[in-house]
Amino acid sequence: MGGIFGTISKKSCVADLFYGTDYNSHLGTRRGGLATYSQDKGFVRSIHNLESSYFRTKFETSLDKFEGATSGIGVISDTDAQPLIMNSHLGRFAICTVAKIANKDELTQHLLEKNMHFAEMSSGSTNPTELVALLVIQGKTFKEGIENVYHHIKGSCTMMILTEDGIICARDSWGRTPLIIGKKDGAHAASSESTSFPNLDYETEYEVGPGEIVKMTADGLEQLRPANKKMQICSFLWVYYGFPTSTYEGRNVEDVRFTNGCNLAKTDDVEVDCCSGIPDSGTGMAMGYAAGKGVPYQRCIAKYTPTWPRSFTPSNQSMRSLVAKMKLIPNKAMLKGKRVLFCDDSIVRGTQLRDNVKVLFDQAGLKECHMRIACPPLVYGCPFINFTSSKSDMELITRRIIEKFEGDANKNLDKYATTGSPEYQRMVDEIARQLGLTTLKFNTIEQLIEAIGLPKCQVCTHCFDGSSDYTLHEFADEE
């Protein structure tokens, strides 16, 4: 997915920029970058590959190069190298994005035909952030240029633009990814995650609305474009992405996960000895389930956190499986002979969970393995943000099972996505059989939305129900 952080201060901002960006590290592991501005040095930039290390390790020893900077932006990216520094008729600026551009190739060709050019990437593809930057400089102002991005891209794009006199913060037109602004004496900051703020002494001041554009200085905020009325924020922020202490649209991540588990427990008649979460994003739900069910919460599986990152980031399936196996350590003393209910955020491919369940039975002596999932089955791929490294809907276990049953992976999707339908139950039973589970239940969309606490029309649930009331096109035409 990715996360961004920016700060502007009346004094040096380097420490805040470094730690604030690092607090977005759970959102991606491929590349990290910082760009700063000072009157003495102008724009300074640094980008590092994070696939074999961590953000702090890569940047800590080179912070001196940013000395004297009073404003800067940082990014943790799962895709392209950024921030980029551009020179244009709008002036010099640095830009970073959290984006998924479904029509990237089409837009690239369109700009090439207008005599624009792109830097050559080793992958042979277009850098999405460069594409966004070129769309921005088509405008006579930054506001007009950002609106040009909204009008042209399909998918989503939240961005920060560092200029010589401030930081422009723009949330994607449907608000699919968040952007929160914090304030302290003599400084402002903006972040994908409000988790960045407390330890840096910022208080959350403002949440940028869908399509809204705000210019941030050390002294205050200036609205350049009002927010759109419609919103489709990604429900997976609360299910998986979000750090427990973060809050989006007034709803805290851990509170939503706890409520989600508690509500599910009250409708579940299974008898178990204890409840355990699959670290990390299943933990809050499991604690809520244990409270709602009145059974002990126990850490039957522990995550070895010092060296193993999240497992969804490696593009190679064998590496994903290796990371998943090595980072999660079952506690045989807590598992042997027990009926344990596990809570997890989602099931995507199912391969990691199947292998883990086999270990729990064969090596740890588990008696029964009951699995409860925080969200409904993922039946549709996401066209809006990069929430997995899946290249095709056929990587989803649901689609493979539908193809097995129907002979066509795209047949009767609405029936398989409808909780309680014969097709839905048959699919869930088959998932449980393939994964070796004693029982399996998914949360319903209604229960998830209730836990999030926002109206259904403001939350994107496309990956669960294929809802397409809202166009893939980024621009929301109603302000």
Short mmCIF file of C-alpha atoms in Angstrom, two decimals:
data_model
loop_
_atom_site.label_atom_id
_atom_site.label_comp_id
_atom_site.label_asym_id
_atom_site.label_seq_id
_atom_site.Cartn_x
_atom_site.Cartn_y
_atom_site.Cartn_z
CA MET A 1 0.00 0.00 0.00
CA GLY A 2 2.32 2.77 1.26
CA GLY A 3 2.29 5.70 3.67
CA ILE A 4 3.40 9.34 3.59
CA PHE A 5 4.42 11.92 6.18
CA GLY A 6 5.25 15.60 5.88
CA THR A 7 6.16 18.33 8.33
CA ILE A 8 6.95 22.03 8.29
CA SER A 9 8.37 23.92 11.27
CA LYS A 10 9.90 27.22 12.37
CA LYS A 11 12.98 25.23 13.39
CA SER A 12 14.67 22.06 12.18
CA CYS A 13 12.17 19.41 11.10
CA VAL A 14 14.61 16.56 10.39
CA ALA A 15 14.00 14.48 13.53
CA ASP A 16 10.23 14.75 13.20
CA LEU A 17 10.40 13.85 9.51
CA PHE A 18 12.60 10.83 10.18
CA TYR A 19 10.52 9.36 13.00
CA GLY A 20 7.17 10.41 11.52
CA THR A 21 7.94 8.63 8.25
CA ASP A 22 9.19 5.58 10.14
CA TYR A 23 5.81 5.34 11.91
CA ASN A 24 4.34 4.51 8.47
CA SER A 25 6.70 1.55 7.96
CA HIS A 26 4.00 -1.08 8.55
CA LEU A 27 2.31 0.10 5.32
CA GLY A 28 5.09 -1.07 2.99
CA THR A 29 8.59 -2.52 2.80
CA ARG A 30 9.96 -1.97 -0.71
CA ARG A 31 11.33 1.60 -0.73
CA GLY A 32 11.65 4.57 1.58
CA GLY A 33 12.45 8.17 0.72
CA LEU A 34 12.88 11.62 2.23
CA ALA A 35 12.99 15.06 0.62
CA THR A 36 13.59 18.33 2.46
CA TYR A 37 13.83 22.03 1.71
CA SER A 38 15.93 24.74 3.34
CA GLN A 39 16.88 28.21 2.14
CA ASP A 40 20.57 27.34 2.32
CA LYS A 41 20.58 23.95 0.58
CA GLY A 42 17.35 24.06 -1.42
CA PHE A 43 15.87 20.62 -2.10
CA VAL A 44 17.70 17.54 -0.83
CA ARG A 45 16.52 13.99 -1.44
CA SER A 46 17.45 10.43 -0.46
CA ILE A 47 15.84 7.11 -1.47
CA HIS A 48 16.72 3.61 -0.21
CA ASN A 49 15.61 0.07 -0.97
CA LEU A 50 13.99 -1.47 2.12
CA GLU A 51 13.49 -5.04 0.91
CA SER A 52 16.42 -6.37 2.92
CA SER A 53 16.44 -3.85 5.78
CA TYR A 54 14.38 -1.30 7.69
CA PHE A 55 13.75 2.39 7.19
CA ARG A 56 15.65 3.52 10.30
CA THR A 57 18.64 1.34 9.47
CA LYS A 58 18.91 2.81 5.98
CA PHE A 59 18.43 6.50 6.85
CA GLU A 60 19.74 6.95 10.40
CA THR A 61 23.39 7.39 9.46
CA SER A 62 22.72 9.86 6.63
CA LEU A 63 20.44 12.38 8.33
CA ASP A 64 23.21 14.99 8.41
CA LYS A 65 22.66 15.70 4.71
CA PHE A 66 19.26 17.17 5.61
CA GLU A 67 20.69 19.48 8.30
CA GLY A 68 19.00 22.87 8.44
CA ALA A 69 15.78 21.81 6.73
CA THR A 70 12.57 23.29 8.10
CA SER A 71 10.17 21.39 5.85
CA GLY A 72 10.14 17.92 4.34
CA ILE A 73 8.13 14.95 3.10
CA GLY A 74 8.76 11.22 3.49
CA VAL A 75 7.29 8.06 2.05
CA ILE A 76 7.22 4.32 2.65
CA SER A 77 6.33 2.75 -0.68
CA ASP A 78 5.45 -0.71 -1.92
CA THR A 79 5.99 0.38 -5.51
CA ASP A 80 8.13 3.08 -7.07
CA ALA A 81 11.13 5.10 -5.98
CA GLN A 82 10.03 8.43 -4.49
CA PRO A 83 9.87 11.32 -3.53
CA LEU A 84 10.71 12.90 -6.88
CA ILE A 85 12.07 16.41 -7.32
CA MET A 86 10.67 18.30 -10.32
CA ASN A 87 11.47 21.62 -12.00
CA SER A 88 8.55 23.18 -13.84
CA HIS A 89 6.67 26.38 -14.62
CA LEU A 90 5.10 25.96 -11.15
CA GLY A 91 8.59 26.15 -9.65
CA ARG A 92 10.72 23.43 -8.09
CA PHE A 93 8.91 20.93 -5.92
CA ALA A 94 9.17 17.44 -4.43
CA ILE A 95 6.27 15.01 -4.59
CA CYS A 96 5.31 11.69 -3.00
CA THR A 97 2.16 9.64 -3.45
CA VAL A 98 0.10 6.73 -2.16
CA ALA A 99 -1.51 5.63 -5.40
CA LYS A 100 -2.78 2.85 -7.62
CA ILE A 101 -3.29 3.96 -11.21
CA ALA A 102 -5.22 1.36 -13.15
CA ASN A 103 -4.91 3.27 -16.44
CA LYS A 104 -1.18 4.02 -16.07
CA ASP A 105 -0.20 2.71 -19.51
CA GLU A 106 -2.98 4.64 -21.23
CA LEU A 107 -2.03 7.90 -19.51
CA THR A 108 1.66 7.33 -20.22
CA GLN A 109 0.96 6.98 -23.93
CA HIS A 110 -1.28 10.06 -23.85
CA LEU A 111 1.49 12.19 -22.32
CA LEU A 112 4.13 10.82 -24.68
CA GLU A 113 1.93 11.89 -27.58
CA LYS A 114 1.91 15.40 -26.06
CA ASN A 115 5.73 15.44 -26.26
CA MET A 116 6.24 14.71 -22.55
CA HIS A 117 8.94 12.28 -21.46
CA PHE A 118 9.53 9.79 -18.65
CA ALA A 119 12.70 8.64 -16.92
CA GLU A 120 13.63 5.07 -17.79
CA MET A 121 13.03 2.60 -14.94
CA SER A 122 14.89 -0.68 -14.61
CA SER A 123 11.56 -2.50 -14.59
CA GLY A 124 10.65 -0.96 -17.94
CA SER A 125 7.43 0.51 -16.53
CA THR A 126 6.37 4.05 -15.69
CA ASN A 127 6.96 5.41 -12.22
CA PRO A 128 3.41 6.23 -11.02
CA THR A 129 4.63 9.20 -8.98
CA GLU A 130 6.35 10.66 -12.04
CA LEU A 131 3.13 10.20 -13.98
CA VAL A 132 1.21 12.07 -11.27
CA ALA A 133 3.83 14.84 -11.24
CA LEU A 134 3.51 15.31 -15.02
CA LEU A 135 -0.26 15.52 -14.72
CA VAL A 136 0.14 18.12 -11.96
CA ILE A 137 2.35 20.40 -14.05
CA GLN A 138 -0.29 20.49 -16.78
CA GLY A 139 -2.15 22.91 -14.54
CA LYS A 140 -1.60 26.65 -14.27
CA THR A 141 -1.57 26.26 -10.47
CA PHE A 142 -0.96 23.37 -8.11
CA LYS A 143 -4.69 23.24 -7.36
CA GLU A 144 -5.55 23.01 -11.03
CA GLY A 145 -2.83 20.43 -11.60
CA ILE A 146 -4.00 18.20 -8.75
CA GLU A 147 -7.57 18.43 -10.06
CA ASN A 148 -6.14 17.30 -13.40
CA VAL A 149 -4.89 14.17 -11.60
CA TYR A 150 -8.36 13.61 -10.14
CA HIS A 151 -9.95 13.95 -13.57
CA HIS A 152 -7.62 11.57 -15.39
CA ILE A 153 -6.55 8.66 -13.21
CA LYS A 154 -8.58 5.55 -12.52
CA GLY A 155 -7.86 4.09 -9.10
CA SER A 156 -6.74 6.34 -6.28
CA CYS A 157 -4.09 8.91 -5.45
CA THR A 158 -3.24 10.75 -2.24
CA MET A 159 -0.21 13.03 -2.46
CA MET A 160 2.03 15.58 -0.76
CA ILE A 161 3.88 18.29 -2.66
CA LEU A 162 6.79 20.05 -0.96
CA THR A 163 7.27 23.59 -2.29
CA GLU A 164 9.55 26.43 -1.26
CA ASP A 165 6.82 28.04 0.83
CA GLY A 166 4.80 25.12 2.22
CA ILE A 167 3.48 21.58 1.82
CA ILE A 168 0.40 20.90 -0.28
CA CYS A 169 -1.64 17.94 0.99
CA ALA A 170 -4.22 16.35 -1.31
CA ARG A 171 -6.34 13.33 -0.42
CA ASP A 172 -7.62 11.14 -3.23
CA SER A 173 -10.96 12.14 -4.67
CA TRP A 174 -12.99 9.35 -3.05
CA GLY A 175 -11.02 9.39 0.21
CA ARG A 176 -9.97 5.75 -0.20
CA THR A 177 -6.77 6.38 1.74
CA PRO A 178 -6.55 8.79 4.69
CA LEU A 179 -4.53 11.95 5.29
CA ILE A 180 -4.50 13.44 8.80
CA ILE A 181 -2.97 16.74 9.93
CA GLY A 182 -1.42 17.34 13.35
CA LYS A 183 -0.28 20.49 15.10
CA LYS A 184 2.14 21.54 17.82
CA ASP A 185 3.72 24.83 18.78
CA GLY A 186 5.44 26.25 15.71
CA ALA A 187 4.88 23.23 13.47
CA HIS A 188 2.37 21.22 11.46
CA ALA A 189 2.55 17.67 10.15
CA ALA A 190 0.46 15.48 7.87
CA SER A 191 0.45 11.68 7.80
CA SER A 192 -1.29 8.61 6.45
CA GLU A 193 -1.29 7.37 10.05
CA SER A 194 -2.25 9.40 13.11
CA THR A 195 0.06 6.97 14.96
CA SER A 196 2.89 9.25 13.81
CA PHE A 197 1.76 12.10 16.05
CA PRO A 198 1.72 11.27 19.81
CA ASN A 199 5.41 10.61 20.42
CA LEU A 200 6.35 13.67 18.35
CA ASP A 201 4.00 15.83 20.48
CA TYR A 202 1.53 16.60 17.69
CA GLU A 203 -2.19 16.75 18.39
CA THR A 204 -4.54 15.70 15.62
CA GLU A 205 -6.02 18.93 14.28
CA TYR A 206 -7.74 18.10 11.02
CA GLU A 207 -8.64 15.24 8.70
CA VAL A 208 -8.30 16.11 5.03
CA GLY A 209 -11.54 15.24 3.23
CA PRO A 210 -12.01 13.35 -0.05
CA GLY A 211 -10.57 15.42 -2.90
CA GLU A 212 -9.68 18.24 -0.54
CA ILE A 213 -6.46 20.19 -1.10
CA VAL A 214 -4.80 21.95 1.84
CA LYS A 215 -1.62 24.01 1.97
CA MET A 216 0.26 23.55 5.23
CA THR A 217 2.75 26.02 6.75
CA ALA A 218 4.31 26.19 10.19
CA ASP A 219 1.71 28.79 11.17
CA GLY A 220 -1.49 27.28 9.80
CA LEU A 221 -3.58 25.71 7.07
CA GLU A 222 -5.05 27.16 3.89
CA GLN A 223 -7.77 25.30 2.04
CA LEU A 224 -7.15 25.35 -1.72
CA ARG A 225 -10.03 23.07 -2.65
CA PRO A 226 -13.04 21.98 -0.54
CA ALA A 227 -13.77 18.33 0.15
CA ASN A 228 -16.13 16.29 -2.00
CA LYS A 229 -19.39 15.24 -0.40
CA LYS A 230 -19.02 11.55 -1.28
CA MET A 231 -16.48 9.20 0.29
CA GLN A 232 -15.42 5.57 -0.16
CA ILE A 233 -12.75 4.96 2.46
CA CYS A 234 -11.21 1.48 2.34
CA SER A 235 -12.66 -0.86 4.98
CA PHE A 236 -9.38 -2.81 4.99
CA LEU A 237 -7.75 0.06 6.89
CA TRP A 238 -9.51 -1.19 10.01
CA VAL A 239 -9.37 -4.88 9.11
CA TYR A 240 -5.67 -5.11 8.28
CA TYR A 241 -3.55 -2.10 7.30
CA GLY A 242 -4.02 0.25 10.19
CA PHE A 243 -1.77 0.37 13.21
CA PRO A 244 -3.80 -0.22 16.41
CA THR A 245 -3.30 3.34 17.73
CA SER A 246 -4.35 5.03 14.48
CA THR A 247 -7.72 6.66 13.94
CA TYR A 248 -9.49 7.36 10.64
CA GLU A 249 -12.72 9.32 10.30
CA GLY A 250 -13.02 9.33 14.10
CA ARG A 251 -12.85 5.53 14.42
CA ASN A 252 -9.85 4.00 16.18
CA VAL A 253 -8.41 0.86 14.61
CA GLU A 254 -8.07 -1.22 17.77
CA ASP A 255 -11.53 -0.22 18.99
CA VAL A 256 -13.06 -1.35 15.69
CA ARG A 257 -11.20 -4.67 15.79
CA PHE A 258 -12.22 -5.32 19.40
CA THR A 259 -15.86 -4.47 18.66
CA ASN A 260 -15.76 -6.61 15.52
CA GLY A 261 -14.61 -9.65 17.50
CA CYS A 262 -16.99 -9.05 20.39
CA ASN A 263 -20.02 -8.78 18.09
CA LEU A 264 -19.03 -11.91 16.16
CA ALA A 265 -18.66 -13.90 19.39
CA LYS A 266 -22.22 -13.09 20.42
CA THR A 267 -23.57 -14.80 17.29
CA ASP A 268 -21.26 -17.83 17.44
CA ASP A 269 -22.30 -21.04 19.24
CA VAL A 270 -18.97 -22.90 19.05
CA GLU A 271 -17.48 -24.29 22.29
CA VAL A 272 -13.75 -23.70 22.74
CA ASP A 273 -11.16 -23.71 25.54
CA CYS A 274 -9.57 -20.38 24.61
CA CYS A 275 -9.24 -17.72 21.92
CA SER A 276 -6.03 -16.56 20.24
CA GLY A 277 -5.18 -13.98 17.62
CA ILE A 278 -2.98 -14.48 14.57
CA PRO A 279 -0.46 -11.66 15.05
CA ASP A 280 -0.64 -8.80 14.48
CA SER A 281 -3.92 -7.67 12.97
CA GLY A 282 -5.92 -10.60 14.38
CA THR A 283 -4.99 -9.79 17.98
CA GLY A 284 -7.48 -6.98 18.65
CA MET A 285 -10.33 -9.01 17.18
CA ALA A 286 -9.37 -12.05 19.27
CA MET A 287 -9.38 -10.00 22.47
CA GLY A 288 -12.85 -8.74 21.58
CA TYR A 289 -14.04 -12.26 20.75
CA ALA A 290 -12.73 -13.60 24.06
CA ALA A 291 -14.53 -10.83 25.94
CA GLY A 292 -17.77 -11.37 24.04
CA LYS A 293 -17.65 -15.15 24.38
CA GLY A 294 -16.43 -15.25 27.96
CA VAL A 295 -13.45 -17.50 27.25
CA PRO A 296 -9.76 -16.90 28.09
CA TYR A 297 -7.61 -14.97 25.65
CA GLN A 298 -4.25 -16.72 25.32
CA ARG A 299 -1.23 -16.14 23.09
CA CYS A 300 -1.05 -19.55 21.49
CA ILE A 301 0.99 -18.15 18.61
CA ALA A 302 3.64 -15.47 18.97
CA LYS A 303 5.21 -13.36 16.24
CA TYR A 304 8.99 -13.05 16.24
CA THR A 305 9.10 -9.32 15.58
CA PRO A 306 12.81 -8.33 15.61
CA THR A 307 13.59 -9.46 12.07
CA TRP A 308 10.52 -10.68 10.16
CA PRO A 309 8.33 -8.17 8.30
CA ARG A 310 4.78 -8.69 7.13
CA SER A 311 4.50 -11.60 4.72
CA PHE A 312 2.29 -10.06 2.04
CA THR A 313 5.07 -7.92 0.57
CA PRO A 314 7.36 -10.45 -1.16
CA SER A 315 6.21 -10.94 -4.74
CA ASN A 316 7.47 -14.53 -4.84
CA GLN A 317 5.05 -17.08 -3.36
CA SER A 318 7.79 -19.34 -1.97
CA MET A 319 9.36 -16.37 -0.16
CA ARG A 320 5.96 -15.30 1.23
CA SER A 321 5.46 -18.81 2.58
CA LEU A 322 8.93 -18.89 4.12
CA VAL A 323 8.44 -15.53 5.84
CA ALA A 324 5.02 -16.60 7.12
CA LYS A 325 6.44 -19.82 8.53
CA MET A 326 9.48 -18.30 10.18
CA LYS A 327 7.85 -15.30 11.82
CA LEU A 328 4.97 -17.11 13.57
CA ILE A 329 5.98 -19.46 16.38
CA PRO A 330 3.33 -21.78 17.90
CA ASN A 331 3.41 -22.29 21.66
CA LYS A 332 2.96 -26.03 22.09
CA ALA A 333 2.40 -25.70 25.83
CA MET A 334 -0.70 -23.58 25.18
CA LEU A 335 -2.01 -25.67 22.28
CA LYS A 336 -1.65 -29.36 23.07
CA GLY A 337 -4.99 -31.11 23.48
CA LYS A 338 -7.00 -27.87 23.33
CA ARG A 339 -9.93 -26.60 21.30
CA VAL A 340 -8.66 -23.21 20.18
CA LEU A 341 -10.46 -20.50 18.25
CA PHE A 342 -8.16 -18.29 16.20
CA CYS A 343 -8.99 -14.85 14.81
CA ASP A 344 -7.35 -13.46 11.69
CA ASP A 345 -7.88 -10.44 9.48
CA SER A 346 -8.61 -12.17 6.15
CA ILE A 347 -7.93 -15.13 3.90
CA VAL A 348 -6.42 -14.20 0.53
CA ARG A 349 -4.62 -17.14 -1.08
CA GLY A 350 -4.95 -19.53 1.87
CA THR A 351 -1.57 -21.18 1.37
CA GLN A 352 0.05 -19.72 4.49
CA LEU A 353 -2.92 -20.48 6.72
CA ARG A 354 -3.14 -24.06 5.43
CA ASP A 355 0.53 -24.66 6.25
CA ASN A 356 0.19 -23.06 9.70
CA VAL A 357 -2.87 -25.15 10.56
CA LYS A 358 -1.06 -28.35 9.58
CA VAL A 359 1.79 -27.44 11.95
CA LEU A 360 -0.67 -26.75 14.78
CA PHE A 361 -2.21 -30.22 14.46
CA ASP A 362 0.86 -32.28 13.55
CA GLN A 363 3.53 -30.67 15.70
CA ALA A 364 1.72 -28.80 18.48
CA GLY A 365 -0.95 -31.40 19.25
CA LEU A 366 -3.95 -29.11 18.74
CA LYS A 367 -7.29 -30.91 19.23
CA GLU A 368 -9.60 -28.54 17.30
CA CYS A 369 -8.85 -25.49 15.17
CA HIS A 370 -11.70 -23.00 14.73
CA MET A 371 -11.02 -19.96 12.55
CA ARG A 372 -12.93 -16.66 12.62
CA ILE A 373 -12.17 -14.00 10.02
CA ALA A 374 -12.63 -10.25 10.59
CA CYS A 375 -14.09 -9.55 7.16
CA PRO A 376 -16.25 -11.38 4.60
CA PRO A 377 -14.61 -13.61 1.97
CA LEU A 378 -12.55 -11.74 -0.62
CA VAL A 379 -14.44 -12.55 -3.81
CA TYR A 380 -13.39 -9.56 -5.92
CA GLY A 381 -9.93 -8.13 -6.56
CA CYS A 382 -9.35 -4.52 -5.53
CA PRO A 383 -9.06 -2.02 -8.42
CA PHE A 384 -8.57 0.95 -6.11
CA ILE A 385 -5.52 0.39 -3.89
CA ASN A 386 -2.64 -2.08 -3.64
CA PHE A 387 -3.86 -4.14 -0.69
CA THR A 388 -2.11 -7.37 -1.73
CA SER A 389 0.63 -8.32 -4.15
CA SER A 390 -1.88 -10.42 -6.12
CA LYS A 391 -1.54 -10.01 -9.87
CA SER A 392 -4.81 -11.77 -10.69
CA ASP A 393 -8.17 -12.50 -9.10
CA MET A 394 -7.32 -16.18 -9.59
CA GLU A 395 -4.85 -15.90 -6.73
CA LEU A 396 -7.86 -15.55 -4.43
CA ILE A 397 -8.84 -18.90 -2.90
CA THR A 398 -12.50 -17.98 -3.39
CA ARG A 399 -12.11 -17.60 -7.17
CA ARG A 400 -10.28 -20.89 -7.50
CA ILE A 401 -13.07 -22.64 -5.61
CA ILE A 402 -15.76 -20.93 -7.70
CA GLU A 403 -13.98 -22.09 -10.85
CA LYS A 404 -13.87 -25.62 -9.42
CA PHE A 405 -17.61 -25.56 -8.71
CA GLU A 406 -18.86 -23.63 -11.74
CA GLY A 407 -16.24 -24.26 -14.39
CA ASP A 408 -15.96 -20.46 -14.66
CA ALA A 409 -14.26 -18.31 -12.02
CA ASN A 410 -16.54 -15.36 -12.88
CA LYS A 411 -19.89 -17.15 -12.70
CA ASN A 412 -22.50 -16.35 -10.03
CA LEU A 413 -20.13 -14.12 -8.07
CA ASP A 414 -23.02 -12.23 -6.51
CA LYS A 415 -24.43 -15.48 -5.10
CA TYR A 416 -21.07 -16.56 -3.64
CA ALA A 417 -20.67 -13.10 -2.08
CA THR A 418 -24.09 -13.23 -0.40
CA THR A 419 -23.79 -14.40 3.22
CA GLY A 420 -26.00 -17.40 3.93
CA SER A 421 -26.73 -18.35 0.33
CA PRO A 422 -26.24 -22.03 -0.64
CA GLU A 423 -23.34 -20.98 -2.87
CA TYR A 424 -21.73 -18.95 -0.08
CA GLN A 425 -21.98 -21.78 2.45
CA ARG A 426 -20.67 -24.34 -0.04
CA MET A 427 -17.65 -22.08 -0.74
CA VAL A 428 -16.92 -21.51 2.97
CA ASP A 429 -17.17 -25.25 3.69
CA GLU A 430 -14.72 -25.95 0.87
CA ILE A 431 -12.27 -23.33 2.16
CA ALA A 432 -12.42 -24.95 5.60
CA ARG A 433 -11.83 -28.38 4.07
CA GLN A 434 -8.85 -27.23 2.01
CA LEU A 435 -7.27 -25.46 4.98
CA GLY A 436 -7.87 -28.34 7.41
CA LEU A 437 -10.04 -26.30 9.80
CA THR A 438 -12.51 -27.74 12.28
CA THR A 439 -14.88 -24.84 11.62
CA LEU A 440 -14.64 -21.58 9.69
CA LYS A 441 -16.78 -18.45 9.86
CA PHE A 442 -16.37 -15.07 8.22
CA ASN A 443 -17.71 -11.80 9.54
CA THR A 444 -20.60 -10.28 7.60
CA ILE A 445 -20.49 -6.93 5.83
CA GLU A 446 -23.24 -5.70 8.14
CA GLN A 447 -21.27 -6.58 11.28
CA LEU A 448 -18.07 -5.05 9.88
CA ILE A 449 -19.82 -1.81 8.95
CA GLU A 450 -21.47 -1.71 12.38
CA ALA A 451 -18.05 -2.04 14.05
CA ILE A 452 -16.53 0.68 11.85
CA GLY A 453 -19.43 2.96 12.70
CA LEU A 454 -19.70 4.84 9.41
CA PRO A 455 -22.61 4.71 6.95
CA LYS A 456 -22.24 1.88 4.43
CA CYS A 457 -22.25 4.40 1.57
CA GLN A 458 -19.04 5.98 2.92
CA VAL A 459 -17.04 2.73 3.16
CA CYS A 460 -15.66 0.74 0.23
CA THR A 461 -16.58 -2.95 0.43
CA HIS A 462 -15.93 -3.78 -3.24
CA CYS A 463 -13.61 -6.72 -2.50
CA PHE A 464 -16.38 -8.43 -0.52
CA ASP A 465 -19.54 -7.69 -2.52
CA GLY A 466 -18.35 -6.21 -5.82
CA SER A 467 -20.31 -3.04 -5.10
CA SER A 468 -19.75 -0.67 -7.98
CA ASP A 469 -22.04 2.25 -7.25
CA TYR A 470 -18.90 4.34 -7.38
CA THR A 471 -16.89 4.53 -10.57
CA LEU A 472 -13.32 3.36 -10.85
CA HIS A 473 -12.61 6.88 -12.09
CA GLU A 474 -10.84 8.91 -9.45
CA PHE A 475 -12.72 12.21 -9.85
CA ALA A 476 -15.81 12.63 -7.68
CA ASP A 477 -17.84 15.19 -9.58
CA GLU A 478 -19.88 16.36 -6.62
CA GLU A 479 -18.09 18.76 -4.29
#
